[in-house]
Amino acid sequence: MNEQDTPTTSQQASSAQVSSAIDTKLTFADVYKNSIDNPSHFWAEQAKRIYWHKEPEQILDDSNLPFTQWFVGGETNLCYNCVDRHLEDLAEQDAFIWLSSEINQELMETYPNVEQAFSDLGNNVEFYTDYTKRRLTYNDLYKEVNYFADVLQRHGIGKGDRVIIYMPMILEAAYAMLACTRIGAIHSVVFGGFAAHNLAIRMDDAEAKMLITVDAGLRGGKVINYKNLVNQGVEQAIHKPNHVLVVSRGILPFEAQPIDVDYATERRISCQANAIVDPVWLESNEPSYLLYTSGTTGTPKGVQRDTGGHAVALTTSIDYIYDGKAGETFWTISDIGWAAGHSYTIYAPLLAGMSSVMYEGLPHRPNPGIWWRIVEANKVNILFTAPTGVRMLKKQDETWMTRYDVSSIKSFFLAGEPLDDSTANWLSKHLGVPILDHYWQTESGWPILCHTPKFDHKPHKKGSPGYPMYGYNAHIINEETGEPCAAGEKGLLAISAPLPPGCLTTVWQNDKRFVSSYFNLFNGKEYSTSDYAVADEDGYFYILGRTDDVINVAGHRIGTQEIEEAISTHPEMIECAVVGIHDELKGELPIAFCVIKDHSLTESTESRFRLEQQVIGAVVKSLGGIARPAAVYFPQALPKTRSGKILRRAIRALAENKPTGDMSTLDNPPAIDAVKQSMKDY
Ligand code: AMP
């Protein structure tokens, strides 16, 4: 069957439902000034965009910076705002359009149990030659989220409990997230590409009471055995969950463990009982979720998001930044394991009454036209992804893009890594719509820098992700003195406290780390993004790269120290350094320099190859394929400072064949040649 879809947005939300009486004729400069000069007034207006069970008593409490509280005393519920609130006007509009190019008609022979599993889960899917699809109205979503919440409650999950979600891009992952927020449980989604070790660290740090997973996922046709990884993770974790709730997709048979609970069986019970679970009203500052992100140490940080501020910030951003409207279709091509997936696949489009596309699949499978076919079939209006996916398509036959009617697209946003001109030009040539680079972080949860097509048309400058968004008092400061940098002068991109609503409120169970990681500059009132930047005369910012040892692979942040720790588990290892080098497709790739006990092992090609594979294997086992080193070198020494710090900056320069810069702090000059030699040996 070949799909000829028509748009499903039969009903438009009443504008009063998703936006307040905000004057959109304002210039962006007015909006920005108001947000900085009078944040309480500005955000009080924006707060009208969501439903409050109890109105906030105080809009901003900045009496204990850098800890900021927004909408103090207000009570709301994220899930209620995403789902229940739309039942009156949008019940039959699609909330999600789920598509999987990993599962299609032809694969039904390979996976004979998949069809039954869909039906056991109440998933009314349509199979096509190239993908499987399910449209889910707000009404359907309401039912499914209530069943899921009921299953959680019946298994002892309640307000404040932590729940790890380790799932691919399937609808049940969205239900799980929304069900958690409905009952006040705190979810922590772990990216499916991470390995058992990552999972165990997060289970321990969050002290999770439940873990939700699947039997398996599919990526590029390859089966990923989630259940097995979960079993290993649970075994490694010190704090073990009481239950593992398994959504079986019928892809891979598995042996149930004593703590396993089958979701389809439990859902049936809730469905038969027509279970409805009342939303739990949370004080605005109570946490909605944790999302772990890499830092400079080996232990990831649990970025903690609040409830009311998060809902207000995301709803406002759909209007002011993305210029999205209820009834339109938003497609963020990202995994739910990342902040973009949280904010712009799940929460923001639903908060705004839009239809959100959720896609399981790669950009070029079954062919490089798949994105554009999905756009055509579902009349997607706003797209958002990381440049890497686009670069992948750019390498393919260009005509794929012209085979489909993509005229529904009004803008295409990119973030997560620098957007190069050639990728931006390629998209703009073919789509003829604004290609908008924007900059944000897991911590901010929504854009810090952007261009704002909704307001007066400030020109779009290539190479710049834009200017500071309303609410962000962002500026570039001298790293040493804290003084503001002049136009054209490189410095640290910092944001003065208070951070606007929606940004992280702390690091989970670690206020000290929140302060030391983000607010350790000068007066403790400047949030450090850990990015270098420069601004031009017109106030447009340009990102110049990280200030720390964090690298960005295909838009995903990875701490080099995490990789080094994985490599150090190899019995031959004395020490190692991992640096990121430029890569055309993925932006950056990690490469490892390892000093081993018996250097003679690198003399024969076979034993060096074996060692290299072992090092790569240790990283993949511990951190997953995303952190796989692109190359492993074995120098006899690493360059160090007199205080014993490895000079990664110099190693990176050598790896990229660039000048090493100031080497006055170098303690062991021969190490430079050792590093060079190791790359020659390769
Ligand atoms: P993450 O928290 O994983 O989304 O990573 C955030 C980091 O990605 C930022 O601190 C930047 O280093 C980088 N980043 C995000 N967006 C952009 C962008 N538009 N241009 C350049 N770098 C970006």
XYZ file of C-alpha atoms and ligand atoms in Angstrom:
705
model
C 0.000 0.000 0.000
C 1.247 3.459 -0.758
C 0.007 6.161 1.454
C -1.689 9.286 0.151
C -2.428 11.072 3.347
C -4.389 14.194 3.893
C -3.705 16.415 6.862
C -5.509 15.379 9.981
C -5.901 18.748 11.562
C -9.606 18.925 11.109
C -10.086 21.090 14.153
C -8.216 24.172 15.131
C -7.759 24.987 18.771
C -9.303 28.168 19.921
C -6.429 30.597 20.182
C -7.518 31.542 23.677
C -6.639 28.046 24.755
C -2.971 28.180 23.991
C -1.984 31.774 24.125
C -2.828 34.695 26.225
C -3.897 38.050 24.994
C -0.340 38.885 24.069
C 0.241 41.606 21.550
C 2.184 39.961 18.738
C 2.783 43.292 17.014
C 5.569 43.959 19.460
C 9.099 44.084 18.126
C 11.472 41.516 19.484
C 13.526 44.282 21.095
C 10.443 45.292 23.132
C 9.770 41.735 24.173
C 13.380 41.165 25.159
C 13.690 44.392 27.127
C 10.493 43.723 29.020
C 11.637 40.208 29.928
C 14.957 41.422 31.324
C 13.842 44.663 32.969
C 10.684 43.290 34.459
C 10.843 39.490 34.570
C 7.974 39.115 37.035
C 5.632 41.059 34.798
C 6.805 39.345 31.632
C 6.491 35.807 32.988
C 3.217 36.515 34.784
C 1.784 37.260 31.331
C 3.257 34.084 29.859
C 1.954 31.997 32.760
C -1.564 32.665 31.467
C -0.818 30.277 28.621
C -1.210 27.231 30.870
C -3.809 25.916 33.297
C -3.123 26.496 36.993
C -5.049 24.486 39.539
C -3.954 27.153 41.987
C -2.600 30.499 40.788
C 1.011 31.348 41.753
C 1.419 33.584 44.800
C 4.751 34.993 43.680
C 6.083 34.957 40.109
C 9.808 35.061 40.862
C 11.715 34.318 44.032
C 15.360 35.226 43.453
C 16.241 35.700 47.113
C 18.596 32.705 47.148
C 20.521 32.904 43.880
C 21.666 30.944 41.962
C 18.673 28.883 43.100
C 15.657 30.436 41.458
C 12.007 29.668 42.053
C 9.332 30.511 39.501
C 5.585 30.751 40.072
C 5.917 30.034 43.765
C 2.823 28.559 45.379
C 1.199 27.857 42.005
C -0.088 24.349 41.470
C -0.309 22.662 38.121
C 0.287 19.373 36.335
C 2.329 18.939 33.173
C 0.347 15.984 31.850
C -2.962 17.772 32.450
C -1.704 20.724 30.424
C -0.441 18.468 27.637
C -3.484 16.232 27.378
C -6.659 16.853 29.445
C -6.767 20.556 28.697
C -7.206 19.855 24.976
C -10.064 17.383 25.291
C -12.712 20.031 24.903
C -11.491 21.511 21.617
C -9.014 19.070 20.129
C -10.198 15.621 21.190
C -10.192 14.241 17.643
C -7.071 16.022 16.446
C -3.861 13.980 16.268
C -1.694 14.453 19.312
C 0.990 12.147 17.940
C 1.662 10.782 14.505
C 3.977 7.848 15.130
C 6.009 6.409 12.287
C 8.584 3.660 12.222
C 10.619 2.938 9.121
C 12.265 0.133 11.104
C 9.031 -1.849 10.971
C 7.116 -2.290 7.703
C 4.922 -4.741 5.840
C 7.840 -6.738 4.461
C 9.411 -7.255 7.859
C 6.323 -8.991 9.180
C 7.765 -12.304 7.980
C 11.011 -11.714 9.869
C 9.151 -10.690 13.025
C 5.954 -12.747 13.012
C 4.935 -11.653 16.538
C 5.097 -7.909 15.980
C 1.580 -7.517 14.613
C 0.049 -9.356 17.574
C 2.175 -7.315 19.993
C 0.858 -4.070 18.479
C -2.660 -5.296 18.982
C -1.973 -6.499 22.555
C -0.817 -2.976 23.322
C -3.975 -1.481 21.843
C -1.954 -0.042 18.989
C -4.093 0.348 15.929
C -1.274 0.620 13.371
C -1.286 0.839 9.607
C 1.427 -1.068 7.746
C 2.922 0.353 4.574
C 5.697 -0.891 2.325
C 8.194 1.483 3.846
C 6.866 2.240 7.304
C 4.324 1.590 10.011
C 2.150 4.375 11.277
C -0.190 5.159 14.087
C -2.217 8.302 14.497
C -3.214 8.997 18.023
C -5.803 11.631 18.805
C -5.769 13.643 22.023
C -8.663 11.471 23.129
C -6.682 8.263 22.468
C -3.680 9.756 24.218
C -5.804 10.621 27.242
C -6.936 7.014 27.539
C -3.491 5.499 27.065
C -1.844 7.859 29.524
C -4.479 7.041 32.113
C -3.967 3.292 31.636
C -0.233 3.755 31.961
C -0.612 5.905 35.060
C -2.905 3.298 36.559
C -0.345 0.548 35.916
C 2.341 2.675 37.570
C 0.165 3.355 40.598
C -0.810 -0.285 40.948
C 2.919 -1.066 41.102
C 3.626 1.304 43.919
C 4.738 4.400 42.005
C 3.618 7.725 43.387
C 4.610 11.336 43.820
C 8.358 11.915 43.980
C 9.357 8.369 42.980
C 11.979 8.112 40.268
C 11.294 6.033 37.186
C 13.919 5.259 34.557
C 12.627 5.021 31.001
C 14.972 3.143 28.670
C 13.067 2.827 25.436
C 13.286 3.473 21.722
C 11.043 5.927 19.881
C 7.725 4.236 20.485
C 4.452 5.674 21.701
C 4.612 3.768 24.973
C 7.694 5.840 25.847
C 5.585 8.990 25.463
C 2.780 7.471 27.547
C 5.309 6.521 30.210
C 6.705 10.065 30.427
C 3.277 11.678 30.538
C 1.943 9.090 32.999
C 4.850 9.829 35.360
C 4.196 13.545 35.287
C 0.462 12.879 35.741
C 1.062 11.183 39.081
C 3.962 13.379 40.146
C 6.601 10.674 39.651
C 9.944 11.931 38.342
C 11.042 10.304 35.100
C 14.558 9.969 33.869
C 14.821 8.890 30.265
C 18.079 7.165 29.345
C 19.111 7.262 25.681
C 18.672 3.836 24.075
C 22.176 3.937 22.586
C 23.739 3.888 26.055
C 25.055 0.648 27.489
C 24.376 -1.253 30.730
C 27.010 0.658 32.699
C 25.397 4.043 31.889
C 22.081 2.632 32.914
C 23.415 1.341 36.229
C 25.037 4.712 37.093
C 21.739 6.491 36.462
C 19.693 3.910 38.397
C 21.983 4.408 41.365
C 22.095 8.177 41.256
C 18.325 8.513 40.835
C 17.599 5.625 43.218
C 14.937 4.577 40.770
C 12.019 2.556 42.013
C 11.002 1.327 38.574
C 12.560 0.885 35.167
C 10.473 0.814 31.995
C 11.860 -0.847 28.892
C 11.128 -2.979 25.827
C 12.220 -6.386 24.610
C 14.148 -4.845 21.735
C 14.610 -1.930 19.401
C 15.657 -1.792 15.766
C 18.231 0.578 14.353
C 19.064 0.429 10.683
C 17.576 -3.068 10.677
C 19.860 -4.226 13.481
C 18.183 -5.626 16.587
C 19.163 -3.922 19.840
C 18.556 -6.175 22.788
C 17.256 -3.669 25.352
C 16.078 -6.347 27.733
C 19.468 -7.942 27.962
C 21.117 -4.565 28.565
C 18.568 -3.856 31.283
C 19.249 -7.213 32.951
C 22.963 -6.397 32.978
C 22.309 -2.852 34.197
C 20.117 -4.071 37.050
C 22.793 -6.578 37.993
C 25.470 -3.857 38.090
C 23.337 -1.305 39.939
C 23.659 -1.007 43.685
C 20.195 0.480 44.006
C 17.963 -1.969 42.160
C 14.439 -1.090 41.011
C 11.476 -2.940 42.518
C 10.014 -3.615 39.091
C 11.050 -3.666 35.457
C 7.983 -2.900 33.360
C 8.472 -4.467 29.920
C 6.636 -3.304 26.824
C 7.035 -6.338 24.626
C 7.100 -5.443 20.934
C 7.273 -9.050 19.774
C 10.702 -8.479 18.255
C 12.840 -10.629 20.538
C 11.799 -13.424 22.908
C 13.257 -13.042 26.393
C 13.252 -14.889 29.656
C 11.228 -12.944 32.225
C 13.062 -12.087 35.457
C 11.327 -12.206 38.865
C 11.020 -8.389 38.983
C 9.650 -8.107 35.429
C 6.075 -6.989 34.809
C 4.444 -7.382 31.397
C 2.911 -4.087 30.318
C 0.392 -5.521 27.823
C -1.131 -7.737 30.541
C -1.326 -4.861 33.008
C -2.691 -2.468 30.410
C -5.518 -4.888 29.659
C -6.555 -4.790 33.324
C -6.541 -0.983 33.353
C -8.332 -0.806 30.022
C -11.071 -3.211 31.144
C -11.570 -1.100 34.248
C -11.633 2.105 32.110
C -9.073 3.426 34.539
C -8.921 7.179 35.030
C -6.202 8.575 37.251
C -6.629 12.061 38.628
C -3.660 14.332 37.962
C -1.577 15.093 41.032
C -1.258 18.863 41.427
C 2.338 19.828 42.061
C 3.724 23.034 43.432
C 5.371 24.752 40.471
C 8.905 24.129 41.747
C 8.521 20.424 42.371
C 10.563 18.368 39.907
C 9.028 16.978 36.748
C 12.003 15.076 35.437
C 15.732 14.386 35.530
C 17.890 14.151 32.448
C 21.470 13.066 32.860
C 24.090 14.863 30.849
C 27.849 14.536 30.491
C 30.100 16.873 32.357
C 33.817 17.050 32.797
C 33.937 14.295 35.392
C 33.105 10.670 34.721
C 29.802 10.927 36.596
C 26.925 12.415 34.627
C 24.825 15.170 36.177
C 21.102 14.765 36.753
C 19.708 17.976 35.313
C 16.546 18.663 37.310
C 13.584 20.402 35.710
C 10.692 21.963 37.606
C 6.998 21.724 36.715
C 5.315 25.115 36.297
C 8.308 26.983 34.899
C 8.940 24.179 32.447
C 5.341 24.217 31.189
C 5.238 27.998 30.828
C 8.644 28.246 29.134
C 7.911 25.541 26.572
C 4.453 26.857 25.723
C 5.832 30.357 25.259
C 8.672 29.094 23.077
C 6.303 27.413 20.637
C 4.648 30.757 20.062
C 7.534 33.234 20.316
C 10.404 31.183 18.905
C 8.961 28.497 16.653
C 5.878 30.473 15.639
C 3.799 27.311 15.961
C 0.024 27.200 16.348
C -2.474 24.731 17.702
C -3.512 22.380 14.912
C -0.183 22.603 13.085
C 2.269 19.711 12.896
C 5.683 19.864 14.554
C 8.392 17.313 13.886
C 11.502 17.197 16.022
C 13.816 14.557 14.640
C 15.630 13.598 17.809
C 15.604 10.736 20.267
C 13.504 11.112 23.418
C 16.725 10.350 25.310
C 17.933 13.908 24.569
C 16.643 17.266 25.730
C 15.335 18.101 22.239
C 13.198 14.960 22.302
C 11.859 15.787 25.775
C 11.050 19.391 25.026
C 10.051 19.354 21.377
C 8.839 15.845 20.566
C 6.831 15.337 23.734
C 6.047 18.312 25.907
C 6.027 21.563 23.934
C 3.958 20.520 20.887
C 1.344 18.954 23.184
C 1.288 21.930 25.523
C 0.530 24.072 22.487
C -2.162 21.751 21.099
C -0.133 20.774 18.042
C 0.325 17.359 16.427
C 3.777 15.950 17.087
C 5.522 13.505 14.771
C 7.435 10.780 16.579
C 9.767 8.866 14.275
C 11.639 5.627 14.831
C 14.176 5.316 12.064
C 17.202 6.742 10.296
C 17.278 9.635 7.799
C 18.322 7.476 4.850
C 16.378 4.251 5.343
C 14.627 2.728 3.467
C 15.825 5.540 1.172
C 17.020 9.134 1.530
C 13.550 10.421 0.684
C 11.952 9.138 3.876
C 11.934 12.476 5.750
C 10.355 14.290 2.827
C 7.802 11.547 2.272
C 6.775 11.856 5.930
C 6.556 15.632 5.545
C 4.337 15.290 2.483
C 2.060 12.620 3.941
C 1.542 14.455 7.218
C 1.807 18.075 6.109
C 4.550 18.853 8.602
C 4.802 22.601 9.255
C 7.850 22.973 11.497
C 10.942 20.781 11.471
C 13.749 20.659 13.974
C 16.821 18.431 13.987
C 20.609 18.412 14.430
C 22.817 19.211 11.421
C 24.330 15.700 11.368
C 21.144 14.108 9.998
C 20.980 16.700 7.224
C 24.659 16.177 6.368
C 23.898 12.490 5.975
C 21.181 13.287 3.421
C 23.324 15.838 1.638
C 25.679 13.047 0.613
C 22.854 11.265 -1.246
C 21.193 11.866 -4.570
C 19.666 15.360 -4.365
C 16.601 14.436 -6.372
C 15.181 12.593 -3.359
C 14.217 15.908 -1.985
C 12.377 17.063 -5.079
C 10.179 13.974 -5.376
C 7.838 15.063 -2.620
C 5.668 18.059 -1.981
C 7.253 19.696 1.025
C 5.444 23.008 0.663
C 3.784 22.586 4.066
C 7.110 23.386 5.791
C 7.271 26.963 7.041
C 10.573 26.802 8.893
C 13.403 24.397 9.623
C 15.301 24.720 12.913
C 18.686 23.202 13.702
C 20.562 22.896 16.985
C 22.902 20.747 19.012
C 26.130 21.465 17.136
C 27.505 24.137 14.809
C 25.586 24.511 11.555
C 28.001 24.782 8.629
C 27.140 27.033 5.684
C 27.075 24.282 3.133
C 24.462 22.292 5.068
C 22.367 25.420 5.650
C 22.634 26.380 1.958
C 21.708 22.904 0.798
C 18.542 22.925 2.866
C 17.622 26.456 1.963
C 18.140 25.843 -1.784
C 15.734 22.917 -1.724
C 13.163 24.052 0.775
C 13.080 27.784 0.176
C 12.052 28.435 3.799
C 13.968 30.012 6.690
C 16.746 27.692 7.911
C 17.180 28.728 11.515
C 20.195 27.736 13.520
C 19.526 28.061 17.233
C 21.559 27.324 20.307
C 20.589 25.687 23.571
C 21.649 23.055 26.054
C 20.164 20.183 28.020
C 20.344 22.522 31.002
C 18.302 25.305 29.432
C 15.629 22.998 28.006
C 14.669 25.636 25.412
C 16.576 28.005 23.110
C 19.052 30.512 24.534
C 19.974 32.056 21.187
C 17.790 32.134 18.110
C 16.382 34.188 15.281
C 12.722 35.028 15.785
C 10.731 34.899 12.558
C 7.523 35.638 14.454
C 8.526 39.193 15.283
C 9.982 41.987 13.180
C 12.266 40.485 10.607
C 15.704 41.076 11.967
C 17.980 39.768 9.218
C 19.129 36.211 9.489
C 22.896 35.985 9.649
C 24.552 32.824 8.429
C 26.989 31.221 10.841
C 25.181 32.733 13.818
C 22.555 30.917 15.875
C 21.067 34.346 16.550
C 20.744 36.672 19.499
C 19.712 36.107 23.138
C 16.131 35.044 23.638
C 13.713 36.802 25.985
C 14.406 35.844 29.588
C 18.102 35.144 29.021
C 20.374 37.930 30.179
C 23.147 36.409 28.073
C 26.458 38.089 27.353
C 30.053 37.347 26.539
C 32.553 37.920 29.299
C 36.290 37.767 29.670
C 37.168 34.441 31.259
C 39.825 35.909 33.528
C 38.259 39.177 34.627
C 34.531 38.707 34.191
C 34.417 42.012 32.288
C 32.054 42.192 29.300
C 33.787 41.587 25.972
C 33.643 44.162 23.209
C 32.112 43.222 19.847
C 34.493 40.883 18.034
C 36.269 39.811 21.233
C 36.159 36.132 22.147
C 34.938 35.230 25.614
C 32.777 32.933 27.649
C 29.059 32.825 26.957
C 27.442 33.480 30.339
C 23.921 34.164 31.552
C 23.216 36.337 34.587
C 21.040 34.757 37.264
C 18.125 34.366 37.591
C 17.851 31.883 34.767
C 14.426 32.083 33.128
C 11.700 29.484 33.775
C 12.266 26.050 32.256
C 16.020 25.951 32.901
C 17.537 23.438 35.288
C 16.794 24.247 38.898
C 19.614 22.165 40.359
C 21.598 18.950 39.883
C 19.644 16.047 41.363
C 20.505 15.634 45.060
C 23.599 17.753 44.557
C 23.114 21.493 45.011
C 26.856 21.804 45.527
C 27.571 20.392 42.098
C 24.957 22.702 40.590
C 26.867 25.667 41.980
C 30.355 24.329 41.227
C 29.516 23.227 37.670
C 27.543 26.236 36.549
C 27.916 29.178 38.930
C 31.536 29.135 40.011
C 32.417 32.351 38.197
C 33.156 35.683 39.813
C 30.212 36.645 42.017
C 28.448 33.274 41.705
C 25.638 34.922 39.801
C 26.778 34.122 36.274
C 25.724 30.834 34.723
C 28.541 29.434 32.606
C 27.455 27.703 29.406
C 31.005 26.315 29.019
C 30.982 27.609 25.450
C 33.228 30.257 23.948
C 31.466 32.805 21.793
C 31.869 36.151 20.100
C 29.226 38.776 19.321
C 29.158 41.191 16.399
C 28.226 44.869 16.381
C 24.552 44.018 15.853
C 24.378 41.710 18.847
C 24.412 38.418 16.944
C 26.349 35.681 18.702
C 28.685 33.096 17.151
C 29.601 29.912 19.035
C 33.301 29.061 19.013
C 33.395 25.706 20.838
C 33.508 24.294 24.352
C 35.718 25.541 27.146
C 35.897 22.098 28.754
C 36.718 18.507 27.857
C 33.283 17.798 26.503
C 32.941 16.828 22.864
C 29.942 16.900 20.598
C 29.376 13.813 18.451
C 26.460 14.137 16.032
C 24.847 16.730 18.305
C 25.299 14.635 21.440
C 27.429 15.684 24.328
C 30.022 13.225 25.614
C 32.586 13.856 28.349
C 36.020 12.680 27.271
C 36.666 11.663 30.865
C 33.867 9.113 30.733
C 35.562 7.510 27.722
C 38.947 7.635 29.446
C 37.504 5.898 32.489
C 36.130 3.107 30.293
C 39.512 2.676 28.587
C 41.331 2.622 31.932
C 39.594 -0.630 32.805
C 41.866 -2.382 30.265
C 44.564 -4.233 32.229
C 47.388 -2.958 29.975
C 46.518 0.694 30.467
C 48.818 3.112 32.307
C 47.058 6.282 31.231
C 45.127 7.661 28.336
C 43.769 10.852 26.841
C 40.709 11.177 24.672
C 40.217 14.209 22.466
C 37.595 15.189 19.912
C 38.688 15.833 16.340
C 36.736 17.471 13.566
C 34.603 15.181 11.402
C 32.756 16.248 8.244
C 29.627 14.255 9.048
C 29.340 14.078 12.808
C 31.000 17.344 13.788
C 33.441 15.707 16.171
C 34.705 12.182 16.828
C 36.622 10.877 19.855
C 40.108 9.502 19.356
C 42.153 7.852 22.086
C 45.839 8.045 22.940
C 46.814 5.180 25.233
C 50.051 4.593 27.085
C 50.313 0.884 27.837
C 52.514 -1.134 30.164
C 54.216 -3.250 27.511
C 54.763 -1.014 24.513
C 56.260 -3.911 22.547
C 52.685 -5.189 22.147
C 52.156 -2.464 19.552
C 55.053 -3.626 17.409
C 53.244 -6.303 15.451
C 50.227 -5.283 13.401
C 48.164 -8.171 14.750
C 48.721 -7.500 18.429
C 48.258 -3.751 17.954
C 45.008 -4.404 16.126
C 43.895 -6.716 18.934
C 44.680 -4.078 21.559
C 42.891 -1.429 19.566
C 39.776 -3.587 19.293
C 39.911 -4.287 23.017
C 40.086 -0.569 23.802
C 37.180 0.188 21.454
C 35.281 -2.783 22.904
C 35.752 -1.494 26.462
C 34.282 1.878 25.490
C 31.325 0.444 23.583
C 30.567 -1.999 26.383
C 30.606 0.713 28.976
C 29.127 3.699 27.151
C 27.512 2.372 23.984
C 28.344 2.808 20.300
C 27.888 6.582 20.437
C 31.214 6.949 22.267
C 33.188 4.539 20.005
C 36.677 5.986 19.402
C 37.314 6.579 15.697
C 41.010 5.740 16.216
C 43.257 4.446 18.982
C 46.938 5.390 19.118
C 49.655 4.082 21.431
C 52.286 6.753 22.197
C 55.031 6.006 24.721
C 54.086 9.115 26.735
C 51.518 11.895 26.874
C 52.426 15.597 27.070
C 51.848 16.981 30.567
C 52.136 20.204 32.483
C 54.477 20.517 35.435
C 51.570 19.900 37.739
C 50.931 16.601 35.973
C 47.871 17.602 33.929
C 47.613 15.974 30.524
C 47.731 18.652 27.824
C 44.722 17.554 25.804
C 44.677 20.829 23.912
C 48.133 20.051 22.501
C 47.215 16.462 21.718
C 44.148 17.606 19.862
C 46.190 20.113 17.859
C 48.676 17.387 16.931
C 45.852 15.048 15.904
C 44.387 17.743 13.668
C 47.797 18.712 12.317
C 47.533 22.209 13.730
C 50.046 24.323 15.681
C 50.154 23.323 19.346
C 50.225 26.934 20.580
C 51.814 27.978 23.870
C 53.808 25.064 25.281
C 55.507 26.918 28.130
C 53.815 24.773 30.750
C 54.930 21.542 29.095
C 56.982 19.333 31.399
C 58.030 16.560 29.028
C 58.787 17.839 25.480
C 59.686 14.379 24.074
C 56.043 13.375 24.592
C 55.092 15.636 21.691
C 57.182 13.508 19.335
C 55.845 10.347 20.960
C 52.282 11.430 20.126
C 53.277 12.348 16.554
C 55.094 9.042 16.129
C 52.127 7.029 17.397
C 49.968 8.468 14.616
C 52.643 7.677 12.025
C 52.845 4.078 13.268
C 49.182 3.701 12.572
P 23.458 19.283 24.746
O 23.229 19.695 26.137
O 23.852 17.850 24.613
O 22.339 19.663 23.834
O 24.732 20.081 24.236
C 24.793 21.461 24.343
C 26.036 21.936 23.662
O 25.924 21.696 22.247
C 26.254 23.417 23.790
O 26.861 23.759 25.023
C 27.137 23.694 22.587
O 28.470 23.317 22.849
C 26.557 22.766 21.524
N 25.545 23.441 20.709
C 24.208 23.382 20.837
N 23.592 24.097 19.875
C 24.561 24.644 19.115
C 24.572 25.506 17.964
N 23.456 25.914 17.386
N 25.776 25.874 17.471
C 26.930 25.446 18.042
N 26.982 24.628 19.111
C 25.821 24.223 19.653
